[in-house]
PDB file of C-alpha atoms in Angstrom:
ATOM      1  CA  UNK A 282      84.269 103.655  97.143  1.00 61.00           C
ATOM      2  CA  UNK A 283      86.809 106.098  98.764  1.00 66.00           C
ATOM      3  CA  UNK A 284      90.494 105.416  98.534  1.00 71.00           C
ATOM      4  CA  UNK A 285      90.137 104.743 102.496  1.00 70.00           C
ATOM      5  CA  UNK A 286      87.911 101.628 101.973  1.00 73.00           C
ATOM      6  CA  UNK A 287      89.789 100.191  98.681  1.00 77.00           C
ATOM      7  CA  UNK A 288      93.283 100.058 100.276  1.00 80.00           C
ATOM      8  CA  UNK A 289      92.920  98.405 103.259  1.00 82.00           C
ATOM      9  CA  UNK A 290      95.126  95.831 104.846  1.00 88.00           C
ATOM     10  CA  UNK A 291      93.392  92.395 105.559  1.00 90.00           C
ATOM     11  CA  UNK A 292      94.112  88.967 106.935  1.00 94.00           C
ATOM     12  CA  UNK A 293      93.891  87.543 102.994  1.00 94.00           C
ATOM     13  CA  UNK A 294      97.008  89.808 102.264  1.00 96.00           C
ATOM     14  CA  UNK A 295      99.133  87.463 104.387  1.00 96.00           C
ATOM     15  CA  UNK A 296      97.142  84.286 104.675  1.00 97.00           C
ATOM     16  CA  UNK A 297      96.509  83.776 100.691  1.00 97.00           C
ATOM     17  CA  UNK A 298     100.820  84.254  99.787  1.00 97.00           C
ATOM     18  CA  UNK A 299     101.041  82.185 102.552  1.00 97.00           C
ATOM     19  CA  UNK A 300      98.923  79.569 101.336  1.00 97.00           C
ATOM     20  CA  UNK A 301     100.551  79.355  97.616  1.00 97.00           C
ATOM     21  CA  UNK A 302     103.843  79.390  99.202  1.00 97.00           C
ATOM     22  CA  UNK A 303     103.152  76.191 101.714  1.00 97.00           C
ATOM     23  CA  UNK A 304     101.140  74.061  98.722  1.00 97.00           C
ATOM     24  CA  UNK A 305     104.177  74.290  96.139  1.00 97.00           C
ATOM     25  CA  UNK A 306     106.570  73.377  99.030  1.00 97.00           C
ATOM     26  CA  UNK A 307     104.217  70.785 100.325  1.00 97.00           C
ATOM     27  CA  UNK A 308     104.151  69.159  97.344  1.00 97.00           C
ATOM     28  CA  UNK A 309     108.033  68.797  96.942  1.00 97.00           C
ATOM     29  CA  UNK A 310     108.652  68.055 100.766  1.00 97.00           C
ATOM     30  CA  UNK A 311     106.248  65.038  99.620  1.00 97.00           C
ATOM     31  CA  UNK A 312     108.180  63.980  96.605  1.00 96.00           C
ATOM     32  CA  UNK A 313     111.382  63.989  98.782  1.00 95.00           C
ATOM     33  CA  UNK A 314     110.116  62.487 101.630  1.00 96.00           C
ATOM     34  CA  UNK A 315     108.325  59.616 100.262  1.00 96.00           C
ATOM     35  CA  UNK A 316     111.030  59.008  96.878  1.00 94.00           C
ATOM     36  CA  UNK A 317     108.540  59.695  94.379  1.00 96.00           C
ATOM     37  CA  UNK A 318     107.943  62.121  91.231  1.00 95.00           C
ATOM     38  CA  UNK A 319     105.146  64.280  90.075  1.00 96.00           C
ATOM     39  CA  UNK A 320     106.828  65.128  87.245  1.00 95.00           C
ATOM     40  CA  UNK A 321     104.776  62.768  84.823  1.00 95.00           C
ATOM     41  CA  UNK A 322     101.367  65.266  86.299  1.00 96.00           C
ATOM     42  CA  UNK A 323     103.113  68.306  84.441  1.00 97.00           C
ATOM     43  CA  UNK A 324     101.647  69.591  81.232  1.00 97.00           C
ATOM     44  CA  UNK A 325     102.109  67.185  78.761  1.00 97.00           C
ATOM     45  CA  UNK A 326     101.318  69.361  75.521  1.00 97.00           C
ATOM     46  CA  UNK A 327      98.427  68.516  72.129  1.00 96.00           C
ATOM     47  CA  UNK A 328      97.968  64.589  74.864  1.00 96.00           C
ATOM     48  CA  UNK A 329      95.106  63.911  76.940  1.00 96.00           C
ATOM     49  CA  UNK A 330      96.388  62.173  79.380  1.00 94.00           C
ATOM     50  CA  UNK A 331      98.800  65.896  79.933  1.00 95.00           C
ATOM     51  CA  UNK A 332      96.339  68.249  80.360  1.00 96.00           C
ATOM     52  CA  UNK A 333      95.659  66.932  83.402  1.00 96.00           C
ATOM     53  CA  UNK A 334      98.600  69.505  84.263  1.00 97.00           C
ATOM     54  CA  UNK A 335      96.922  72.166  83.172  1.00 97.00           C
ATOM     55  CA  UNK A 336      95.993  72.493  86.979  1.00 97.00           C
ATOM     56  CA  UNK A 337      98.579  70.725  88.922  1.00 97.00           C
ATOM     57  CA  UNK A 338     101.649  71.776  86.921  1.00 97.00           C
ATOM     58  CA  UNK A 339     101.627  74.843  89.339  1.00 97.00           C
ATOM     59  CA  UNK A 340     101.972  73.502  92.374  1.00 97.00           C
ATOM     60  CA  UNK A 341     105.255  70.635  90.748  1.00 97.00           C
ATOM     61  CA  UNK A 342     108.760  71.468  90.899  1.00 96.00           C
ATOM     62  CA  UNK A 343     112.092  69.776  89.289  1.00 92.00           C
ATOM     63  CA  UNK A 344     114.722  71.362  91.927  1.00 94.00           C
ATOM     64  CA  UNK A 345     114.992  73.218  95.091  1.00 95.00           C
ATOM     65  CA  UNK A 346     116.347  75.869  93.075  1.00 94.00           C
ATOM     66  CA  UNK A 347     113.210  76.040  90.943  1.00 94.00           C
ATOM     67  CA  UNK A 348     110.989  76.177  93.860  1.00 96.00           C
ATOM     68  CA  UNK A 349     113.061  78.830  95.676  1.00 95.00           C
ATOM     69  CA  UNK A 350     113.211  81.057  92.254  1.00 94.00           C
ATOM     70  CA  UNK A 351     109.036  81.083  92.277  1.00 96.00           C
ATOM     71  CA  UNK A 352     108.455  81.271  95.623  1.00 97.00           C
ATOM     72  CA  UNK A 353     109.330  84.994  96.154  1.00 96.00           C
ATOM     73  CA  UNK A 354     107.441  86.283  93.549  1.00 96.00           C
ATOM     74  CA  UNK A 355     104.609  84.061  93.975  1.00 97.00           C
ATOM     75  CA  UNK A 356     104.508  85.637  97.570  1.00 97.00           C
ATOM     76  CA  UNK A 357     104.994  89.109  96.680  1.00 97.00           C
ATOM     77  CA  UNK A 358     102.853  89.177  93.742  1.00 97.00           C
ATOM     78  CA  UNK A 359     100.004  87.184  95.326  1.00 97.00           C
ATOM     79  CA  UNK A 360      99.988  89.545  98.169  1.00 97.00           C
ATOM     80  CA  UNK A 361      99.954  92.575  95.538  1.00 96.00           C
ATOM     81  CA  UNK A 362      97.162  91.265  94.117  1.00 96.00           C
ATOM     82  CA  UNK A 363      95.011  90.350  96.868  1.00 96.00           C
ATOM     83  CA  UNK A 364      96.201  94.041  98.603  1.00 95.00           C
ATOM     84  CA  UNK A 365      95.284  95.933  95.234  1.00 94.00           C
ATOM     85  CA  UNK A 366      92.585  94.409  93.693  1.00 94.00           C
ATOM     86  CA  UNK A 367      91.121  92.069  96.239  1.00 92.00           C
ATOM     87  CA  UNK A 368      87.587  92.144  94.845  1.00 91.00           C
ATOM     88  CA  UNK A 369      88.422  90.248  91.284  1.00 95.00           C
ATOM     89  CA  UNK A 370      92.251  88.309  92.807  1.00 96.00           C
ATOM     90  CA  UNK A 371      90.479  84.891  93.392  1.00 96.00           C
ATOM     91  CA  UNK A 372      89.091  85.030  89.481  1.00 97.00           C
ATOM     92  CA  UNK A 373      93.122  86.191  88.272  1.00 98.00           C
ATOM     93  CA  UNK A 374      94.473  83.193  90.256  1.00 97.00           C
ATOM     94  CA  UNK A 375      91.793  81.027  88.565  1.00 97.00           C
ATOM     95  CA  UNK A 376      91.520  81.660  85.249  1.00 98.00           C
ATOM     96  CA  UNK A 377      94.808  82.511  84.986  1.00 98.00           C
ATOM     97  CA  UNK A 378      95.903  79.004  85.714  1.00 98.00           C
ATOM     98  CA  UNK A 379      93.746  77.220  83.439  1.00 98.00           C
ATOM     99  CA  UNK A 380      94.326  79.916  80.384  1.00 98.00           C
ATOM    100  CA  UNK A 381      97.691  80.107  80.817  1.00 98.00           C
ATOM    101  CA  UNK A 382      98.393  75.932  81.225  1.00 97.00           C
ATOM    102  CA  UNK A 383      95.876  75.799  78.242  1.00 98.00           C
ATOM    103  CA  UNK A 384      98.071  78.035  76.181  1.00 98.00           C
ATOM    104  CA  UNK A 385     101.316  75.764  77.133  1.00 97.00           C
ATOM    105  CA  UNK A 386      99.284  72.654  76.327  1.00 97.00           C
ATOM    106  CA  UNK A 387      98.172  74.079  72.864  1.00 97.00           C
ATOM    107  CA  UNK A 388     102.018  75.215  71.975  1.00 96.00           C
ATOM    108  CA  UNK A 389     104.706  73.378  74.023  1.00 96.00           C
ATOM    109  CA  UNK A 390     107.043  71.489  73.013  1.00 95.00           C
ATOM    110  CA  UNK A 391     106.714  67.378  73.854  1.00 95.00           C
ATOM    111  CA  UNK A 392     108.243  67.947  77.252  1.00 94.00           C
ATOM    112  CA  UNK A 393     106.642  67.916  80.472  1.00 96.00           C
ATOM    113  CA  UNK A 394     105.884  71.487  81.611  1.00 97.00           C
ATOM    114  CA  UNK A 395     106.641  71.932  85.450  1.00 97.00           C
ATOM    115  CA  UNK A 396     106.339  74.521  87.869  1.00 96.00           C
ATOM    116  CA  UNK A 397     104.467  77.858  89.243  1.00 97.00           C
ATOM    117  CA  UNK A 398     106.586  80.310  86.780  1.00 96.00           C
ATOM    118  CA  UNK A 399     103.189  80.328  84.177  1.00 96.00           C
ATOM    119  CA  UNK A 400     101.480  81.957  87.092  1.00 97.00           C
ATOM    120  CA  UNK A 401     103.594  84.589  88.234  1.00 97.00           C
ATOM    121  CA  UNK A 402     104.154  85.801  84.750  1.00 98.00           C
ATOM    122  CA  UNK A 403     100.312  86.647  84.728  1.00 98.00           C
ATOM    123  CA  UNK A 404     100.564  88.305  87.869  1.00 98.00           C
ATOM    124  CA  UNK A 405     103.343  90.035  86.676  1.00 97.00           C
ATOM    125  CA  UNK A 406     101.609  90.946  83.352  1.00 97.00           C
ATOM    126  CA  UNK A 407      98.112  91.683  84.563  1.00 97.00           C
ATOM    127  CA  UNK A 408      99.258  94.221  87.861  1.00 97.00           C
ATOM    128  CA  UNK A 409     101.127  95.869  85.000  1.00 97.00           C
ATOM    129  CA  UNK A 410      98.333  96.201  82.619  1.00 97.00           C
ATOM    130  CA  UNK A 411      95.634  96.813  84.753  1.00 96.00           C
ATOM    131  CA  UNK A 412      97.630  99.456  86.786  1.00 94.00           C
ATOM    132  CA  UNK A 413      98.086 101.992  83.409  1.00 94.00           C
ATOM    133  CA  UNK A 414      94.536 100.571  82.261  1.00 93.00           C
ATOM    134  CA  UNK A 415      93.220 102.304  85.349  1.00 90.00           C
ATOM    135  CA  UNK A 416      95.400 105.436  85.723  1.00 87.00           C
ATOM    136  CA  UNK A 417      94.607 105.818  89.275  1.00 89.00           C
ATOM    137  CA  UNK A 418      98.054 107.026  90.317  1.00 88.00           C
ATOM    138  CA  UNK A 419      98.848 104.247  93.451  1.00 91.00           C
ATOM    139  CA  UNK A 420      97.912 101.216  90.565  1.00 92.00           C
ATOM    140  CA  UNK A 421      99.887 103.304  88.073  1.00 94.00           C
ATOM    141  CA  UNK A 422     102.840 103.561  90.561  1.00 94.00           C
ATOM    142  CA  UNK A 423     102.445  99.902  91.480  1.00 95.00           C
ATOM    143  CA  UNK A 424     102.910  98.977  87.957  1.00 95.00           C
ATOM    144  CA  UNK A 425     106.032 100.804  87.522  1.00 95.00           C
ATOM    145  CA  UNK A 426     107.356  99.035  90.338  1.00 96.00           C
ATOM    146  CA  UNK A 427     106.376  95.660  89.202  1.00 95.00           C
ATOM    147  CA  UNK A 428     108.104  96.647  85.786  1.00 93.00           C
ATOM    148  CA  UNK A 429     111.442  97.978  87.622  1.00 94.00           C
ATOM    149  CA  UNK A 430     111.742  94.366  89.979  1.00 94.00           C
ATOM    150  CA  UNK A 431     110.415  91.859  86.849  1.00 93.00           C
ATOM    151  CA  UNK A 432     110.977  93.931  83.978  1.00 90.00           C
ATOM    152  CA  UNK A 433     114.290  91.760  83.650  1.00 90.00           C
ATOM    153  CA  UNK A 434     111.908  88.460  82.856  1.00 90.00           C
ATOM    154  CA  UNK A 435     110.357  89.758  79.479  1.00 90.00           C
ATOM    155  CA  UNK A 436     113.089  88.265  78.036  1.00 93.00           C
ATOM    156  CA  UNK A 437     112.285  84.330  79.023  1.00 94.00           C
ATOM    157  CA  UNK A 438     108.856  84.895  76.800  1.00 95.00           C
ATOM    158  CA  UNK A 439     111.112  83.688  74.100  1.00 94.00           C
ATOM    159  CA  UNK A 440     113.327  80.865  73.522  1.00 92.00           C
ATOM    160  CA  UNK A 441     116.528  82.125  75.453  1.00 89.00           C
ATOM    161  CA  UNK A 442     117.423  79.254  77.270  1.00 87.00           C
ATOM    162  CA  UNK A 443     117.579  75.699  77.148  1.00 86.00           C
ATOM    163  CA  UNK A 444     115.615  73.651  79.803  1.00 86.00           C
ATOM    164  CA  UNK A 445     113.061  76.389  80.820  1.00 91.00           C
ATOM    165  CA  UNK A 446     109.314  76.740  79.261  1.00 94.00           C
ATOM    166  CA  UNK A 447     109.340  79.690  77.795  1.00 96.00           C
ATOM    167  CA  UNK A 448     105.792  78.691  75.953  1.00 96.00           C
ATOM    168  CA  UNK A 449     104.481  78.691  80.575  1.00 96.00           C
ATOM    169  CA  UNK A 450     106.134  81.946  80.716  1.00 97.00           C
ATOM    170  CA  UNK A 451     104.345  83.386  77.296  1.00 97.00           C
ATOM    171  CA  UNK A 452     100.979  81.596  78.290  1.00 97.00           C
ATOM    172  CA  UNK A 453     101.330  83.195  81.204  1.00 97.00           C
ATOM    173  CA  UNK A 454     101.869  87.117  80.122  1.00 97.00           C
ATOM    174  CA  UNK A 455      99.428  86.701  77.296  1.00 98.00           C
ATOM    175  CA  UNK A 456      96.753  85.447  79.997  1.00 98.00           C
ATOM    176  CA  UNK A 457      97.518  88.211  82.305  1.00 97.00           C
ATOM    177  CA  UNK A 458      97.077  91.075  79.927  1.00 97.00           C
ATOM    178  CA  UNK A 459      93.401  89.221  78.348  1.00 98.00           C
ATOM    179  CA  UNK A 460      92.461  89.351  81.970  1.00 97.00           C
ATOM    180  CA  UNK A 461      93.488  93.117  82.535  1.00 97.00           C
ATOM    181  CA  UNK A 462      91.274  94.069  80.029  1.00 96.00           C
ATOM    182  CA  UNK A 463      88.422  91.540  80.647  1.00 96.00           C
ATOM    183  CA  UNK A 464      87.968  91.691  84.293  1.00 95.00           C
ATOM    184  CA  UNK A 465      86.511  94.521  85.765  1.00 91.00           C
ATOM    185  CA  UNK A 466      86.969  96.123  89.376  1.00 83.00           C
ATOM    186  CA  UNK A 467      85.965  99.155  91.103  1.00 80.00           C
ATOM    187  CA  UNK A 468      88.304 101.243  91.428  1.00 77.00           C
ATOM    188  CA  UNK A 469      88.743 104.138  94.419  1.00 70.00           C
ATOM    189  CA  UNK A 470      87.323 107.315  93.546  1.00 69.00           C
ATOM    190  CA  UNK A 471      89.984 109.843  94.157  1.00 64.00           C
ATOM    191  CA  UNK A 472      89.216 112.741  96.442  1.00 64.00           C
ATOM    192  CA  UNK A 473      88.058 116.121  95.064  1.00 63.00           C
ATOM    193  CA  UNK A 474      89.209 119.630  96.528  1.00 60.00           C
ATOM    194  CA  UNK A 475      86.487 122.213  96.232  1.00 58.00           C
ATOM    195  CA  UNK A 476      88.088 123.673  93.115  1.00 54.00           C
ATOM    196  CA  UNK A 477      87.910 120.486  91.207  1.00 57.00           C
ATOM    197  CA  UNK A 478      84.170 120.882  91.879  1.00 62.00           C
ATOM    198  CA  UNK A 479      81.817 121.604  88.737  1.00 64.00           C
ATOM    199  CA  UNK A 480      79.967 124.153  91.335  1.00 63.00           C
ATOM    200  CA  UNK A 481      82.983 125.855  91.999  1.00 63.00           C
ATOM    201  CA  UNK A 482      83.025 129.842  92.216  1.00 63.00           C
ATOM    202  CA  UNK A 483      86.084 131.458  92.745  1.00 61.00           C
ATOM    203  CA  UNK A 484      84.379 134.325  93.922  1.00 63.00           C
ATOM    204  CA  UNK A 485      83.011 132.672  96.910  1.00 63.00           C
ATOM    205  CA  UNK A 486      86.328 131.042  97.633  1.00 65.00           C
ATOM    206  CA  UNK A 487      87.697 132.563 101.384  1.00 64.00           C
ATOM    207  CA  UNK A 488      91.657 131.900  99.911  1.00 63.00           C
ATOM    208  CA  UNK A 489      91.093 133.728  97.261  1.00 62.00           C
ATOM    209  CA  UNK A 490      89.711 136.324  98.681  1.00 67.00           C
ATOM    210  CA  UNK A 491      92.666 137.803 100.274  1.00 65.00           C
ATOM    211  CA  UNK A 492      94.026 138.690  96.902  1.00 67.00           C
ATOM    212  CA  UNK A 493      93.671 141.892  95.299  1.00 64.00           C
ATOM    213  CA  UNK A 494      92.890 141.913  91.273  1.00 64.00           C
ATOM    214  CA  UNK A 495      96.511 142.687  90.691  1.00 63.00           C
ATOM    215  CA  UNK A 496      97.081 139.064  92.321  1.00 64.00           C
ATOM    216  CA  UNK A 497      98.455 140.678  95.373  1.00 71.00           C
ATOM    217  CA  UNK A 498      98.381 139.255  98.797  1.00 67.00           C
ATOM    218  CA  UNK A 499      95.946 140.937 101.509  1.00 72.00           C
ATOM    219  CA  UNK A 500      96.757 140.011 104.704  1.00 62.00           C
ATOM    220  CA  UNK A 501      94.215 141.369 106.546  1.00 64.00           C
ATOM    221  CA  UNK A 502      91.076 141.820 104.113  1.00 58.00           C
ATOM    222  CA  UNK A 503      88.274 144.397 104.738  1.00 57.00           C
ATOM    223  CA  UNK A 504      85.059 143.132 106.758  1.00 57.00           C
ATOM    224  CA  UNK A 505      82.248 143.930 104.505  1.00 53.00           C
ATOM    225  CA  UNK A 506      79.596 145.674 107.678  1.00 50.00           C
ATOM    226  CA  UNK A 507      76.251 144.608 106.783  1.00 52.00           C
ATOM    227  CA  UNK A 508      74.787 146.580 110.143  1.00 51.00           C
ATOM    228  CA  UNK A 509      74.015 150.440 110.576  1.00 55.00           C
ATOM    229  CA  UNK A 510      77.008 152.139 112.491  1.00 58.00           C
ATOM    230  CA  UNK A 511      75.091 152.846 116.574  1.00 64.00           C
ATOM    231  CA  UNK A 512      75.772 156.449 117.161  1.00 67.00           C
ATOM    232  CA  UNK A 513      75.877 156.955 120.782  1.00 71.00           C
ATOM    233  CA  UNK A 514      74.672 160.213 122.313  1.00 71.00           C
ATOM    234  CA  UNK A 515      76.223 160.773 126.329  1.00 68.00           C
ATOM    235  CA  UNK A 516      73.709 163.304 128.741  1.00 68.00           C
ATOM    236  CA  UNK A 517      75.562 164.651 131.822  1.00 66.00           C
ATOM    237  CA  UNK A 518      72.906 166.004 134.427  1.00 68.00           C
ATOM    238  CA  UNK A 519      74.266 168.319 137.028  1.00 66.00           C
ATOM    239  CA  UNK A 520      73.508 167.160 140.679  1.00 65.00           C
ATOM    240  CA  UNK A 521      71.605 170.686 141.964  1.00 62.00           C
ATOM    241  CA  UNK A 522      73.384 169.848 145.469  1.00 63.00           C
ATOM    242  CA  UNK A 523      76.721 170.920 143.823  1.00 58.00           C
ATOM    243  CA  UNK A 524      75.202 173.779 142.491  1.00 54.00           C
ATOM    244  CA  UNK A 525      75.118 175.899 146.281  1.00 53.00           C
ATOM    245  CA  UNK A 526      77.832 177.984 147.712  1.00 47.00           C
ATOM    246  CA  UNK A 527      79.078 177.721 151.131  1.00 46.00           C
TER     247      UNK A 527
END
């Protein structure tokens, strides 16, 4: 697959960010609206009746200022994702929802554990990962990026702060880097020059050509003539009219 083919723009760049964004703000536009609170559907750690959050945790929020904080980097993320590696996104979202909400149900604390932060952190960890796994230099690049913008939220793996789930947001970056190295997607083949070639003889190259085997620059090389030089012959006849005398 050339590099043409693998990054290309498609509808699912925009429509897919767009579709996280509207379900998470759905949801608390319905809690509002109607006076009620899905907080009790959150993951519910080591309980039955809580790992029903395992999938709907995501999409529950406890503030406007939680949503807003996710909703950003859901969107840009998600978008990355889909842009970048568009053949294996659908199976990240997936599994990293369950794994990761898994994880926080194995070693949360007995709190209800709310919100769409467990998901971005495996974005966030597997676009890293999976960038440097690769090396091709655009998913290399992309992962530096993601590091420079969200390198900052390494630190809320651990228990920094009171009143966030830092066992989501280390679910989350311990799903993303089991899926960078479990799920596998073709990558763009870069393109080769002529002298990255195995085939490749220098001799036969035309740029090389015009240099001497001092290394110096010939302008104007020497046409090798593979034909006979003509040798022309002219015959002048004398016209006997001019010959006469008058």
């Amino acid at each position: 697959m050339t590099e043409s083919n693998y990054f290309k723009f498609s509808n699912a760049v925009i429509a897919i960010p767009l579709l996280a964004v509207l379900s998470i703000w759905t949801v608390y536009w319905f809690e509002i609206r109607f006076q009620v609170n899905f907080n009790d559907y959150g993951i519910y750690p080591r309980t039955l009746k809580g790992i029903r959050g395992v999938v709907l945790s995501p999409f529950i929020h406890g503030s406007v200022e939680h949503l807003y904080n996710n909703t950003i980097p859901l969107a840009i993320l998600t978008a990355s994702l889909v842009y970048f590696y568009r053949n294996i996104a659908f199976k990240v979202l997936l599994w990293g929802i369950l794994i990761s909400g898994f994880i926080t149900w194995l070693i949360g604390r007995p709190s209800y554990h709310i919100g769409a932060s467990g998901l971005i952190y495996v974005l966030v960890s597997f676009v890293f990962f999976k960038g440097i796994i690769s090396k091709h230099y655009r998913l290399v690049a992309l992962s530096l990026i993601v590091v420079f913008i969200y390198g900052s939220t390494l630190w809320y793996i651990f228990p920094v702060k009171d009143g966030i789930s830092w066992e989501g947001h280390l679910g989350g970056f311990i799903t993303g880097l089991f899926l960078a190295f479990v799920l596998t997607a073709p990558l763009p083949k870069p393109k080769k020059y002529d002298w990255e070639k195995e085939d490749y003889n220098e001799e036969e190259d035309e740029f090389l050509k015009h240099f001497d085997e001092h290394g110096n620059f010939i302008e104007n090389r020497p046409q090798d003539s593979t034909e006979e030089d003509i040798k022309i012959t002219y015959h002048y006849k004398k016209n006997p009219e001019d010959s006469g005398l008058e």
